[in-house]
Coordinates of C-alpha atoms in Angstrom, one line a residue:
M1 CA -21.9 -9.3 -11.9
A2 CA -18.7 -7.7 -13.1
T3 CA -15.3 -8.6 -11.6
A4 CA -11.7 -8.2 -12.6
A5 CA -10.6 -11.5 -11.1
R6 CA -9.7 -14.1 -13.7
V7 CA -12.1 -17.1 -14.1
V8 CA -10.2 -20.3 -15.1
S9 CA -12.1 -23.2 -16.4
S10 CA -12.2 -25.6 -19.4
D11 CA -15.9 -26.0 -19.0
A12 CA -18.8 -23.8 -20.0
V13 CA -19.5 -22.1 -16.7
P14 CA -23.1 -20.8 -16.1
E15 CA -23.3 -17.1 -15.5
S16 CA -25.8 -17.8 -12.8
L17 CA -23.0 -19.8 -10.9
L18 CA -20.6 -16.9 -11.1
N19 CA -23.3 -14.5 -10.0
A20 CA -23.9 -16.7 -6.9
F21 CA -20.2 -16.9 -6.2
W22 CA -19.7 -13.2 -6.3
A23 CA -22.9 -12.6 -4.3
Y24 CA -21.4 -14.8 -1.6
D25 CA -18.1 -12.9 -1.7
T26 CA -19.8 -9.5 -1.5
A27 CA -21.9 -10.6 1.4
L28 CA -18.9 -12.0 3.2
L29 CA -17.0 -8.8 2.8
A30 CA -20.0 -6.8 4.1
N31 CA -20.5 -9.3 7.0
D32 CA -24.1 -9.7 5.8
T33 CA -25.1 -12.9 7.6
A34 CA -28.6 -13.1 6.2
R35 CA -27.4 -13.0 2.6
L36 CA -24.6 -15.4 3.3
M37 CA -26.9 -18.0 4.9
N38 CA -29.2 -17.7 2.0
L39 CA -26.4 -19.0 -0.2
F40 CA -25.8 -22.1 1.9
A41 CA -28.0 -25.1 1.2
P42 CA -30.6 -25.6 3.9
G43 CA -30.7 -28.7 6.0
P44 CA -28.5 -30.8 8.4
D45 CA -26.0 -32.0 5.8
T46 CA -24.4 -28.7 4.7
L47 CA -20.7 -28.5 5.7
R48 CA -18.3 -25.6 6.5
G49 CA -14.7 -26.2 7.7
D50 CA -11.4 -24.5 8.2
G51 CA -8.1 -25.3 9.9
R52 CA -9.7 -25.4 13.4
T53 CA -13.2 -26.7 13.2
L54 CA -15.9 -28.4 11.2
L55 CA -19.5 -27.1 11.2
V56 CA -22.3 -29.5 10.3
G57 CA -25.7 -28.3 9.2
H58 CA -27.2 -25.0 8.2
D59 CA -28.1 -24.0 11.7
E60 CA -24.6 -24.5 13.1
I61 CA -23.1 -22.5 10.3
S62 CA -25.6 -19.7 10.8
A63 CA -24.8 -19.5 14.5
F64 CA -21.1 -19.4 13.7
R65 CA -21.6 -16.6 11.2
S66 CA -23.9 -14.6 13.5
A67 CA -21.3 -14.6 16.2
R68 CA -18.5 -13.2 14.0
S69 CA -18.0 -9.4 13.9
R70 CA -14.7 -9.2 12.1
V71 CA -15.0 -8.2 8.5
P72 CA -12.5 -10.0 6.2
T73 CA -10.1 -7.8 4.2
R74 CA -8.9 -10.5 1.8
H75 CA -9.8 -10.4 -1.9
V76 CA -10.2 -13.1 -4.4
H77 CA -7.3 -13.3 -6.8
E78 CA -8.9 -15.8 -9.4
V79 CA -11.6 -18.4 -9.5
H80 CA -11.1 -22.0 -10.8
V81 CA -14.3 -23.8 -11.7
R82 CA -14.9 -27.4 -12.5
M83 CA -18.4 -28.4 -13.6
L84 CA -19.1 -31.8 -12.0
G85 CA -22.5 -32.0 -13.7
E86 CA -25.1 -29.8 -15.2
D87 CA -26.2 -28.7 -11.7
T88 CA -23.1 -29.3 -9.6
A89 CA -19.8 -27.4 -9.6
L90 CA -16.6 -27.1 -7.6
T91 CA -14.9 -23.6 -7.2
L92 CA -11.4 -23.0 -5.8
A93 CA -10.5 -19.4 -5.2
P94 CA -7.0 -18.3 -4.1
T95 CA -7.3 -15.3 -1.9
R96 CA -4.9 -12.5 -0.8
D97 CA -4.7 -10.2 2.2
G98 CA -1.6 -8.1 1.6
A99 CA 1.3 -10.6 1.4
A100 CA -0.8 -13.4 3.0
R101 CA -2.4 -16.2 0.9
G102 CA -5.5 -18.3 1.4
M103 CA -7.8 -20.6 -0.4
Q104 CA -11.6 -20.8 -0.5
T105 CA -13.1 -24.1 -1.8
Q106 CA -16.9 -24.5 -2.3
L107 CA -19.1 -27.3 -3.7
W108 CA -22.2 -25.8 -5.3
E109 CA -25.5 -27.4 -6.3
R110 CA -28.3 -25.9 -8.4
R111 CA -31.9 -26.6 -7.2
D112 CA -35.0 -24.9 -8.4
G113 CA -32.8 -22.5 -10.5
H114 CA -30.7 -21.3 -7.5
W115 CA -27.1 -22.2 -6.8
R116 CA -26.2 -22.9 -3.1
I117 CA -23.2 -24.2 -1.3
L118 CA -23.3 -27.8 -0.1
A119 CA -19.8 -27.8 1.4
A120 CA -17.1 -25.2 2.0
H121 CA -13.5 -25.2 3.3
V122 CA -11.6 -22.0 4.0
T123 CA -7.8 -21.7 4.5
N124 CA -7.3 -18.6 6.5
A125 CA -5.1 -16.0 4.8
A126 CA -4.2 -14.2 8.0
V127 CA -0.6 -13.7 8.9
A128 CA 0.1 -13.5 12.6
P129 CA 2.8 -11.1 13.7
Q130 CA 6.0 -13.0 14.4
A131 CA 8.4 -11.9 17.1
V132 CA 11.8 -11.0 15.7
R133 CA 14.7 -12.2 17.7
P134 CA 17.8 -9.9 17.6
E135 CA 20.1 -12.8 16.7
A136 CA 17.8 -14.0 13.9
C137 CA 16.9 -10.7 12.2
D138 CA 17.4 -10.4 8.4
P139 CA 20.2 -7.8 7.9
R140 CA 18.6 -6.8 4.5
I141 CA 15.5 -5.6 6.5
W142 CA 16.7 -4.6 9.9
R143 CA 19.6 -2.4 11.1
I144 CA 18.8 -3.2 14.7
V145 CA 16.0 -4.9 16.6
G146 CA 15.2 -5.3 20.3
T147 CA 12.7 -7.2 22.5
P148 CA 11.3 -4.6 21.9
L149 CA 13.8 -1.8 21.1
A150 CA 11.4 0.7 22.8
R151 CA 8.4 -0.2 24.9
H152 CA 5.0 1.6 24.8
R153 CA 4.6 4.2 27.5
A154 CA 1.0 3.4 28.3
D155 CA -1.9 1.4 27.0
G156 CA -3.7 3.2 24.2
P157 CA -5.5 2.8 20.9
L158 CA -2.6 1.0 19.4
S159 CA -2.0 -1.4 22.3
G160 CA -0.9 -4.7 20.8
H161 CA 0.6 -3.1 17.7
T162 CA 4.3 -3.3 16.9
F163 CA 6.2 -1.1 14.4
A164 CA 9.4 -0.8 12.5
A165 CA 10.9 2.7 12.1
K166 CA 12.6 3.7 8.9
D167 CA 16.3 4.6 9.5
L168 CA 15.6 8.3 9.2
F169 CA 13.6 8.7 12.4
A170 CA 15.5 9.5 15.6
V171 CA 15.3 6.7 18.2
Q172 CA 16.5 7.6 21.7
G173 CA 19.9 6.0 22.4
Q174 CA 20.5 5.0 18.7
S175 CA 22.3 6.7 15.9
R176 CA 20.5 7.5 12.6
G177 CA 22.0 5.7 9.6
A178 CA 20.0 6.9 6.6
G179 CA 20.8 3.7 4.8
N180 CA 24.5 4.3 4.7
P181 CA 27.1 2.7 7.0
T182 CA 29.7 5.6 6.6
Y183 CA 27.1 8.1 7.7
L184 CA 25.9 5.9 10.5
A185 CA 29.5 5.6 11.9
Q186 CA 29.9 9.4 12.1
Q187 CA 26.6 10.0 14.0
H188 CA 26.0 10.2 17.7
P189 CA 23.2 8.5 19.6
E190 CA 20.0 10.5 19.5
P191 CA 19.0 12.1 22.8
R192 CA 15.2 11.6 22.3
H193 CA 12.7 10.0 20.0
A194 CA 11.4 11.7 16.8
A195 CA 8.0 13.1 17.3
A196 CA 6.3 10.4 15.2
V197 CA 8.1 7.6 17.1
S198 CA 7.0 9.2 20.4
A199 CA 3.4 9.5 19.2
L200 CA 3.2 5.8 18.3
L201 CA 4.8 4.8 21.7
D202 CA 2.3 7.1 23.5
A203 CA -0.6 5.4 21.6
G204 CA 0.4 2.0 23.0
A205 CA 2.6 0.5 20.2
D206 CA 6.0 -1.1 20.7
L207 CA 9.0 -0.3 18.6
V208 CA 10.6 -3.6 17.4
G209 CA 13.5 -2.0 15.6
I210 CA 15.0 0.3 13.0
A211 CA 14.6 -0.9 9.4
H212 CA 16.7 0.0 6.3
T213 CA 15.9 2.6 3.7
D214 CA 17.3 3.4 0.2
E215 CA 20.3 5.7 0.9
F216 CA 19.1 9.1 2.3
A217 CA 15.6 8.0 1.0
F218 CA 16.6 9.2 -2.4
G219 CA 15.2 6.3 -4.4
I220 CA 12.0 4.2 -4.9
G221 CA 13.5 0.8 -5.8
G222 CA 14.3 -0.6 -2.4
T223 CA 17.8 -1.5 -3.4
N224 CA 20.8 -0.7 -1.2
V225 CA 24.3 -1.6 -2.2
H226 CA 25.5 -1.7 1.4
Y227 CA 22.8 -3.8 3.1
G228 CA 21.1 -5.6 0.2
T229 CA 17.5 -5.6 -1.1
P230 CA 14.8 -6.5 1.4
P231 CA 12.8 -9.5 0.4
N232 CA 9.4 -9.1 -1.2
P233 CA 7.2 -12.1 -0.1
A234 CA 4.4 -11.1 -2.4
A235 CA 6.6 -11.4 -5.4
P236 CA 9.7 -13.4 -4.6
G237 CA 12.8 -12.5 -6.7
R238 CA 11.4 -9.0 -7.2
T239 CA 12.4 -5.7 -5.6
S240 CA 10.7 -4.6 -2.4
G241 CA 10.1 -1.0 -3.4
G242 CA 11.4 2.0 -1.5
S243 CA 12.6 4.1 -0.1
S244 CA 10.6 2.7 3.0
S245 CA 11.8 -0.7 2.0
G246 CA 12.8 -2.3 5.3
P247 CA 9.6 -1.2 7.1
A248 CA 7.4 -2.6 4.2
S249 CA 9.1 -6.0 4.2
A250 CA 8.9 -6.2 7.9
V251 CA 5.1 -5.7 7.7
A252 CA 4.7 -8.1 4.7
L253 CA 6.6 -10.8 6.6
G254 CA 4.4 -10.4 9.7
H255 CA 7.3 -9.2 11.9
V256 CA 5.4 -6.0 12.8
T257 CA 1.9 -4.6 12.2
V258 CA 3.0 -1.1 11.2
G259 CA 5.9 0.2 9.1
L260 CA 6.7 3.9 9.9
G261 CA 8.1 5.5 6.8
T262 CA 8.3 8.7 4.8
D263 CA 6.9 9.7 1.4
T264 CA 8.6 12.4 -0.6
A265 CA 7.9 11.1 -4.1
G266 CA 6.2 7.8 -3.4
S267 CA 8.4 6.1 -0.8
V268 CA 5.4 4.7 1.1
R269 CA 3.1 4.1 -1.8
V270 CA 5.6 2.3 -4.0
P271 CA 6.6 -0.5 -1.6
A272 CA 3.0 -0.9 -0.6
S273 CA 2.1 -1.4 -4.2
Y274 CA 4.9 -3.8 -4.9
Q275 CA 4.2 -5.9 -1.8
G276 CA 0.4 -6.0 -1.8
L277 CA 0.1 -3.8 1.3
F278 CA -1.8 -0.7 2.3
G279 CA 0.2 2.6 2.4
L280 CA -0.8 6.1 3.4
R281 CA 1.0 9.3 2.5
T282 CA -0.3 12.1 4.8
T283 CA -1.0 15.7 3.9
H284 CA 2.3 17.7 3.7
G285 CA 2.7 19.3 7.1
A286 CA 0.0 17.3 8.9
L287 CA 2.4 15.6 11.3
D288 CA 5.4 16.9 13.3
T289 CA 8.6 16.0 11.5
D290 CA 10.9 16.9 14.5
G291 CA 13.6 14.2 14.7
L292 CA 13.2 13.2 11.0
L293 CA 16.2 13.4 8.7
A294 CA 15.0 15.5 5.7
L295 CA 15.4 14.8 2.0
A296 CA 13.4 17.6 0.3
P297 CA 11.3 19.4 3.0
S298 CA 9.0 21.0 0.4
F299 CA 7.6 17.5 -0.3
D300 CA 8.6 15.3 2.7
T301 CA 5.7 13.7 4.6
I302 CA 5.3 11.0 7.2
G303 CA 3.4 7.8 6.2
W304 CA 2.9 4.2 7.2
I305 CA 2.4 0.8 5.8
T306 CA 0.1 -2.0 7.1
R307 CA -1.4 -5.3 6.0
T308 CA -5.0 -4.2 6.5
L309 CA -7.1 -1.1 6.1
D310 CA -8.2 -1.3 9.7
D311 CA -4.6 -1.1 10.9
L312 CA -3.9 1.8 8.5
H313 CA -7.0 3.7 9.9
A314 CA -6.1 2.9 13.5
V315 CA -2.7 4.5 13.2
A316 CA -4.2 7.5 11.4
T317 CA -6.8 8.0 14.2
A318 CA -4.0 7.8 16.8
L319 CA -1.5 10.2 15.1
L320 CA -3.5 12.7 13.0
P321 CA -5.1 15.7 14.6
P322 CA -8.9 15.5 14.9
A323 CA -10.3 16.6 11.5
A324 CA -13.0 19.2 10.9
P325 CA -16.2 17.7 9.4
D326 CA -15.2 16.8 5.9
H327 CA -17.1 16.9 2.7
P328 CA -16.8 13.7 0.8
P329 CA -15.8 14.1 -2.9
T330 CA -18.7 14.2 -5.2
R331 CA -16.7 13.4 -8.3
T332 CA -14.1 10.9 -9.4
A333 CA -11.3 11.9 -11.8
I334 CA -8.7 10.1 -13.8
I335 CA -5.9 12.2 -15.4
A336 CA -6.1 10.7 -18.9
H337 CA -2.5 11.0 -19.9
S338 CA -1.3 9.4 -16.6
L339 CA -2.4 6.0 -17.9
T340 CA 0.2 6.2 -20.7
Y341 CA 2.9 5.6 -18.0
V342 CA 1.4 2.3 -17.0
D343 CA 2.0 -1.3 -18.3
A344 CA -0.8 -2.5 -20.6
D345 CA -2.0 -5.3 -18.3
I346 CA -2.1 -2.9 -15.3
R347 CA -4.0 -0.4 -17.4
D348 CA -6.5 -3.1 -18.2
A349 CA -6.8 -4.2 -14.6
F350 CA -7.2 -0.6 -13.5
T351 CA -10.0 0.1 -16.0
A352 CA -11.8 -3.1 -15.1
T353 CA -11.5 -2.3 -11.4
V354 CA -12.9 1.2 -11.8
S355 CA -15.8 -0.1 -13.9
D356 CA -16.6 -2.6 -11.2
L357 CA -16.5 0.1 -8.5
V358 CA -18.9 2.2 -10.6
A359 CA -21.2 -0.8 -11.2
R360 CA -21.3 -1.5 -7.4
G361 CA -22.1 2.2 -6.7
A362 CA -18.9 2.7 -4.7
I363 CA -17.8 5.6 -6.8
P364 CA -19.5 7.8 -9.5
E365 CA -18.6 7.5 -13.2
P366 CA -15.1 9.1 -13.5
T367 CA -14.3 12.2 -15.4
F368 CA -11.2 12.2 -17.5
F369 CA -9.1 15.3 -17.1
D370 CA -7.1 16.1 -20.2
I371 CA -4.2 17.9 -18.8
A372 CA -1.7 18.4 -21.6
P373 CA 1.2 16.0 -21.7
S374 CA 3.6 18.9 -22.0
T375 CA 2.1 20.4 -18.9
L376 CA 2.5 17.2 -16.9
E377 CA 6.1 16.8 -18.1
Q378 CA 6.8 20.4 -17.1
W379 CA 5.4 19.7 -13.6
F380 CA 7.4 16.5 -13.3
T381 CA 10.7 18.2 -14.3
A382 CA 10.0 21.0 -11.9
F383 CA 9.4 18.6 -9.1
R384 CA 12.7 16.8 -9.8
V385 CA 14.6 20.1 -9.9
V386 CA 13.3 21.3 -6.5
Q387 CA 13.7 17.9 -4.9
A388 CA 17.3 17.5 -6.1
Y389 CA 18.1 21.1 -5.1
E390 CA 16.8 20.7 -1.6
A391 CA 18.4 17.2 -1.2
W392 CA 21.8 18.7 -2.0
R393 CA 21.1 21.6 0.4
E394 CA 20.4 19.2 3.2
H395 CA 23.2 16.7 2.6
G396 CA 25.7 18.3 0.1
T397 CA 28.3 19.2 2.7
W398 CA 28.5 15.6 4.0
L399 CA 28.5 14.2 0.5
A400 CA 31.3 16.5 -0.6
A401 CA 33.4 15.3 2.4
N402 CA 32.6 11.6 1.7
P403 CA 32.5 11.4 -2.1
D404 CA 32.9 7.7 -2.4
A405 CA 30.5 6.6 0.4
V406 CA 27.2 6.6 -1.6
A407 CA 26.1 4.4 -4.5
A408 CA 26.7 5.8 -8.0
D409 CA 23.0 6.2 -9.0
V410 CA 22.3 8.1 -5.8
T411 CA 25.4 10.2 -6.2
Q412 CA 24.1 11.2 -9.6
R413 CA 20.8 12.3 -8.2
F414 CA 22.5 14.5 -5.6
A415 CA 24.9 15.9 -8.2
A416 CA 21.9 17.0 -10.3
G417 CA 20.8 19.1 -7.3
A418 CA 24.3 20.6 -6.9
A419 CA 24.1 21.8 -10.5
V420 CA 20.8 23.6 -10.2
T421 CA 21.1 27.4 -11.0
K422 CA 19.1 30.2 -9.4
S423 CA 17.3 30.7 -12.7
E424 CA 16.4 27.0 -13.0
L425 CA 15.2 26.9 -9.4
S426 CA 13.0 30.0 -9.9
T427 CA 11.4 28.5 -13.0
A428 CA 10.9 25.2 -11.2
L429 CA 9.3 26.8 -8.1
A430 CA 6.9 28.7 -10.3
A431 CA 5.9 25.5 -12.1
V432 CA 5.4 23.7 -8.8
A433 CA 3.2 26.5 -7.6
E434 CA 1.1 26.3 -10.8
A435 CA 0.8 22.5 -10.5
R436 CA -0.2 22.8 -6.8
A437 CA -2.9 25.3 -7.6
T438 CA -4.3 23.3 -10.6
L439 CA -4.3 20.0 -8.7
R440 CA -5.9 21.5 -5.5
N441 CA -8.6 23.1 -7.6
I442 CA -9.5 19.6 -9.1
L443 CA -9.3 18.0 -5.6
S444 CA -11.6 20.5 -4.0
D445 CA -14.6 18.2 -4.7
T446 CA -12.9 15.3 -6.5
A447 CA -11.1 12.1 -5.8
I448 CA -8.2 11.3 -8.3
L449 CA -7.7 7.6 -9.0
M450 CA -4.6 6.0 -10.6
P451 CA -2.4 3.0 -10.4
S452 CA 0.1 3.4 -7.6
T453 CA 3.0 2.3 -9.8
S454 CA 3.6 1.8 -13.5
G455 CA 3.6 -2.0 -13.0
P456 CA 4.6 -4.7 -10.5
A457 CA 7.9 -4.8 -8.8
P458 CA 10.8 -5.3 -11.2
D459 CA 13.0 -8.3 -11.1
V460 CA 16.1 -7.9 -8.8
T461 CA 18.3 -8.8 -11.8
A462 CA 16.8 -6.0 -14.1
T463 CA 19.4 -3.8 -15.8
G464 CA 20.1 -0.2 -14.8
D465 CA 18.2 1.0 -17.9
E466 CA 15.2 -1.1 -17.0
F467 CA 15.1 0.2 -13.5
D468 CA 15.4 3.8 -14.7
A469 CA 12.5 3.4 -17.1
I470 CA 10.3 1.9 -14.4
R471 CA 11.4 4.6 -11.9
S472 CA 10.7 7.4 -14.4
N473 CA 7.2 6.1 -15.3
T474 CA 6.2 5.4 -11.7
L475 CA 7.4 8.9 -10.5
R476 CA 5.2 10.6 -13.0
L477 CA 2.3 9.0 -11.2
T478 CA 3.4 9.4 -7.6
T479 CA 4.6 13.0 -7.8
L480 CA 1.2 14.3 -8.5
A481 CA 0.1 13.9 -4.9
A482 CA 3.5 15.3 -3.8
L483 CA 3.0 18.4 -6.0
A484 CA -0.4 19.0 -4.5
G485 CA 0.8 18.4 -0.9
A486 CA -2.1 16.0 -0.7
P487 CA -2.8 12.7 1.1
A488 CA -2.8 9.6 -1.0
I489 CA -3.5 5.9 -0.2
S490 CA -2.3 2.8 -2.0
M491 CA -4.6 -0.2 -1.8
P492 CA -3.8 -3.7 -3.0
L493 CA -6.6 -3.9 -5.6
L494 CA -4.8 -4.6 -8.8
H495 CA -2.5 -7.4 -10.2
D496 CA -0.7 -8.1 -13.4
A497 CA -1.4 -11.0 -15.7
T498 CA 0.7 -13.3 -13.6
G499 CA -0.8 -12.3 -10.3
R500 CA 1.8 -9.9 -9.0
P501 CA 0.3 -7.1 -6.9
V502 CA 0.0 -3.5 -7.9
G503 CA -1.8 -0.8 -5.8
L504 CA -4.7 1.4 -6.7
S505 CA -4.1 5.0 -5.5
V506 CA -6.6 7.5 -4.4
V507 CA -5.7 11.2 -3.8
L508 CA -7.9 13.6 -1.9
A509 CA -7.6 17.3 -1.0
P510 CA -5.0 18.4 1.5
G511 CA -6.2 17.9 5.1
A512 CA -8.7 15.2 4.1
D513 CA -6.5 12.3 5.4
L514 CA -9.2 10.7 7.7
G515 CA -11.8 11.3 5.0
L516 CA -9.5 9.5 2.5
L517 CA -9.5 6.4 4.7
R518 CA -13.3 6.6 5.0
Y519 CA -13.5 6.9 1.2
A520 CA -11.1 3.9 0.9
R521 CA -13.6 1.7 2.8
R522 CA -16.1 2.2 0.0
L523 CA -13.6 0.6 -2.4
Q524 CA -12.5 -2.3 0.0
P525 CA -15.6 -4.6 0.0
T526 CA -14.9 -5.6 -3.6
N527 CA -14.9 -8.7 -5.8
L528 CA -11.4 -8.0 -7.1

């Protein structure tokens, strides 16, 4: 049974043992009680324990499993095996669920040619939401928090959920800061909530607070010279990813269940990838952007970040309009040259994961589209020109009046927009239209798969040149969905050679947002 999770052992491990291990994992993630119980040794001496209780005997374990309806969302990171004898083995498997960590320990015995579990202990990887006290909030993550800052208006499908709003969304009674203290000081309190904030409150969620962003959302690193870099609990010492950096870290740390963000060129998918979370970029224009501070309206979309696919889907069901019956994609595509932008170990992990998904029947064998590198580069350049032009159009007046208020690297990006000529803009708009038509034609019956980012989160001490190289390669991946105006999801299904998370992205046709989440469920019960 194929898997991309690393097996660590100094012993010769029987393939039949690994097959039994992965059969158990597959059954667990499918909540298939019959198959699970077939893998526990029969009799009164079998044990299963966790942090709360110890179950003794096959019948007691079976009754416990039959009563459970929740399907786990954690995945196995690696498997350590110690052979205690020819027919006895111990397995320890670290597990991950977003930023949370767990451990699965099993004692196996082979009888009559079949491996079964004699004893098992599970350390739960769940992270319970933690209330954030205003006096204790991390200033790298939060601009302001309340208890809550805004309470839900009525019970609804998101009752019990809490969210952090990126500091681009209007929150009634608060000023928008856009990640810049000078801009914040010059704003007036907002008279009403942004449409997306209102929709979440109407659906039953509570707004905990306003979380930081890269300045004006014009960045994907998560760094902010004024407020600091939010922590990345999935990769300590590494950047959080941005520009929806604060909401992502708030979710990863369990402060909230939902991070409300925006995605122009990857600003939801990048922090989700770097922090081992789920992130959804919605179809361009699918949600009302009233009350949202724009960056580049031709590409700006609303999105959100969660620790679980269930939560991601719950928010989508509450916010997105009911979808017409969708036609699931019949093909899977990989844009061949896009993999040249990816670190070698992530390329290997992606290839192994796709192979595993094909072997499990989750997706069809992918088709490799050979879009010429020069064409992809032309599209990327066009995106950058239009994005920069629109960003300057939105904020140029304020920037000209406050020339020293913004970090140097962000200032350079805005300056590029100020320098765009009419001829350059016209050429870029034509290339964007060509890219959109080509990509939408592919997406009409096809799901495009790719790594969400070029690699794991960079070290916070990386040089400017290192950050620029990572940013450049990652944007060449993330802007494909933006050019198409299409929905895209990042799922925490990949990791580098040292275990740091990287997302796997799926892009579907514009308007297929809910279908994309249903498609993602096919990928989720995995042995990764």
